[in-house]
Coordinates of N, CA and C in Angstrom, one line a residue:
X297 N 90.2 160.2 100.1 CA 90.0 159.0 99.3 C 91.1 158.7 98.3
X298 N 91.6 157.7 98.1 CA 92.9 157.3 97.1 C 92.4 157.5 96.0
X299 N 93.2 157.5 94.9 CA 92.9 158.0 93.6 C 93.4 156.9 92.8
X300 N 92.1 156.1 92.0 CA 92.7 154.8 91.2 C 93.3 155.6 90.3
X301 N 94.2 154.4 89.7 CA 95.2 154.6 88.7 C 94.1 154.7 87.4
X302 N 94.5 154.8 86.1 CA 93.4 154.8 85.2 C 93.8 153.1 84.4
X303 N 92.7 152.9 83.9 CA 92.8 151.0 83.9 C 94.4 151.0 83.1
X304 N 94.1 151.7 82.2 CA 95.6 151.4 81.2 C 96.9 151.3 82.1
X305 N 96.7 152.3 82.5 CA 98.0 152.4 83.7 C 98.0 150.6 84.5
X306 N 97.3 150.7 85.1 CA 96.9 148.9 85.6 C 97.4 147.9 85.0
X307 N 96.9 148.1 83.4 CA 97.4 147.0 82.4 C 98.9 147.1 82.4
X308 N 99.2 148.0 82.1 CA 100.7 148.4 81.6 C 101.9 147.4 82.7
X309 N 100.9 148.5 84.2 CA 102.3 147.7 85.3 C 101.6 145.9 85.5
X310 N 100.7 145.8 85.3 CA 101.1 144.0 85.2 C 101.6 143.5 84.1
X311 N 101.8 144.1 82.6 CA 102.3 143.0 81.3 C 103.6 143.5 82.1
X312 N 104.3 144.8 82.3 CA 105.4 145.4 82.3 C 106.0 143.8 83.8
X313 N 105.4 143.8 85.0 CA 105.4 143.0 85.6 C 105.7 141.5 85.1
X314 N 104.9 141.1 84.4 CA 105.5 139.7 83.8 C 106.4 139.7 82.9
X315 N 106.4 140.8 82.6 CA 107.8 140.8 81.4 C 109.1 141.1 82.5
X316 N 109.5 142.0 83.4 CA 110.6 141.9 84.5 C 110.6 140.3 84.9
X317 N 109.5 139.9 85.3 CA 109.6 138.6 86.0 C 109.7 137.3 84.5
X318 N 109.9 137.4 83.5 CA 110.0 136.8 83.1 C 109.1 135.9 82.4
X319 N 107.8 135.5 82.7 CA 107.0 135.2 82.6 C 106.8 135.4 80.9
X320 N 107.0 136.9 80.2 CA 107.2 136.8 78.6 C 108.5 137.5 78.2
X321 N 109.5 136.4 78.0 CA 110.8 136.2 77.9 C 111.1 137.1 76.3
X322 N 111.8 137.2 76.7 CA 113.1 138.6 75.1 C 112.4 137.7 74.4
X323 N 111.8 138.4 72.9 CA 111.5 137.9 71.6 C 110.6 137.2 71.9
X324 N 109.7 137.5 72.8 CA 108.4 136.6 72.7 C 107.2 137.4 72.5
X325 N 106.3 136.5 71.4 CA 105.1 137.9 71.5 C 103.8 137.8 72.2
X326 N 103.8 138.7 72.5 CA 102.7 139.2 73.7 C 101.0 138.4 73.3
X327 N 100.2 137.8 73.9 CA 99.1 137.9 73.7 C 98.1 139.1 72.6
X328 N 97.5 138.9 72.0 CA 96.7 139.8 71.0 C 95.8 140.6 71.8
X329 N 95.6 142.3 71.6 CA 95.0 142.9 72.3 C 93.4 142.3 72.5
X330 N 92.8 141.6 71.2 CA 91.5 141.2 72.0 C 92.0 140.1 73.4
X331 N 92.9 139.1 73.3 CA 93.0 137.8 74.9 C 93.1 139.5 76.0
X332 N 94.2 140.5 75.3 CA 94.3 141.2 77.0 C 93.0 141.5 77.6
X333 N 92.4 142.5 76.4 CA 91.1 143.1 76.8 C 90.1 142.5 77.4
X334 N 89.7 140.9 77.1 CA 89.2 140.1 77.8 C 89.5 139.6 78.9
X335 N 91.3 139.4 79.1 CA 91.7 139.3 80.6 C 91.5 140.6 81.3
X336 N 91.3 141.4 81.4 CA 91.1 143.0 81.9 C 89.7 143.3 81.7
X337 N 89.2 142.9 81.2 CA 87.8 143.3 80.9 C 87.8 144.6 80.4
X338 N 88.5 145.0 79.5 CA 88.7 146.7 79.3 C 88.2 146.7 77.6
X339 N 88.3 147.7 77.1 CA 88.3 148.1 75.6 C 89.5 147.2 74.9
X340 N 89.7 147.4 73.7 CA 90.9 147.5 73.1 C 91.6 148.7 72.8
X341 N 90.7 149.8 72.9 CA 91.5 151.0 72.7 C 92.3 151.1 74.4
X342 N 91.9 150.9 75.6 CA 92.7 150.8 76.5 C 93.8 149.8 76.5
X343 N 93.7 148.7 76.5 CA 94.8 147.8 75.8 C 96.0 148.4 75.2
X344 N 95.7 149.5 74.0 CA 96.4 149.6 73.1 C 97.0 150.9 73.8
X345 N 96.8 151.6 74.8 CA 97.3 152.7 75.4 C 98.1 152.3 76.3
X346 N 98.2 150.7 76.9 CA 98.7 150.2 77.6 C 100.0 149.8 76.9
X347 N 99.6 149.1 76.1 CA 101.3 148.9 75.1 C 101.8 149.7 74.3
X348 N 101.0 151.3 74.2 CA 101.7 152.5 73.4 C 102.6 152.8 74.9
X349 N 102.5 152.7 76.2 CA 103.5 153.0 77.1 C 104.7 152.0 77.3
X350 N 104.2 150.8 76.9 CA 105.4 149.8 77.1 C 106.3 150.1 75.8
X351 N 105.9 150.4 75.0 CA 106.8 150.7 74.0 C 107.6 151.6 73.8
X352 N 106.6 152.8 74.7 CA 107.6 154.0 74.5 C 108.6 153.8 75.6
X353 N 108.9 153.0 76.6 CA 109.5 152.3 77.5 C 110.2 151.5 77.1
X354 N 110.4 151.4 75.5 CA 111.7 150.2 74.8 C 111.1 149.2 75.0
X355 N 110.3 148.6 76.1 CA 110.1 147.2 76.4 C 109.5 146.0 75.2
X356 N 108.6 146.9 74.7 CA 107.8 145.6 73.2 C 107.9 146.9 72.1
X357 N 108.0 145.6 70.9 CA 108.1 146.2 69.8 C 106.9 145.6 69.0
X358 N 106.0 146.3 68.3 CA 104.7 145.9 67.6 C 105.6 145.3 65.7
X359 N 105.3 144.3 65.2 CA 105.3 143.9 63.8 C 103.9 144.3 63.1
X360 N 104.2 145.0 62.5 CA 102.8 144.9 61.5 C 102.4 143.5 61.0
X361 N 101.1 143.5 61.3 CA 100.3 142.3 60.4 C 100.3 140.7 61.5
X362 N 101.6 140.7 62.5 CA 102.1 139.6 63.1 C 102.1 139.8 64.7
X363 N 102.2 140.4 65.5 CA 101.8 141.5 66.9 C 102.8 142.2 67.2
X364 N 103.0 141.6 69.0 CA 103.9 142.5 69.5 C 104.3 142.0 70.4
X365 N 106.0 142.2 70.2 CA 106.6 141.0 70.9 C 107.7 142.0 72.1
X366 N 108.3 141.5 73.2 CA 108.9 141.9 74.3 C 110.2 141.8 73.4
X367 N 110.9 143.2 73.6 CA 112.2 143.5 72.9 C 113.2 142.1 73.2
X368 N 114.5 142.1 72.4 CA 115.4 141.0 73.3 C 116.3 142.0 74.0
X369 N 116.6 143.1 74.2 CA 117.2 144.1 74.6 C 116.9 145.3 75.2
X370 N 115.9 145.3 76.0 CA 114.8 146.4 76.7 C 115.8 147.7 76.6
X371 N 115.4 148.9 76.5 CA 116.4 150.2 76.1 C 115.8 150.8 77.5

């Protein structure tokens, strides 16, 4: 029997997905973890495990107080 991914992982490779495809372009900021959660039907603490990997992946950088936006320079 296949072994699902765990949701976070899911979340991750589709924002990570629209952010390659362009879809959320350098310096743009990401939807708020409550819109993902709701598009995903997930927690927000999964959400937020999803963009603690995109981050540690250089991809998005979180602002305090204002969100989290797709690097203009992915590392």
């Amino acid at each position: 029997m296949p072994v699902t991914p765990p949701k976070y992982q899911r979340i991750y490779a589709a924002i990570r997905a629209a952010i390659e495809s362009g879809e959320y372009a350098p310096g743009a900021r990401l939807p708020s973890e409550a819109a993902f959660a709701r598009e995903f039907g997930v927690t927000h603490v999964t959400v937020r495990q999803a963009l603690a990997e995109l981050r540690r992946d250089g991809l998005v950088e979180p602002r305090q107080g204002v969100g989290t936006f797709v690097r203009e320079c992915p590392s």
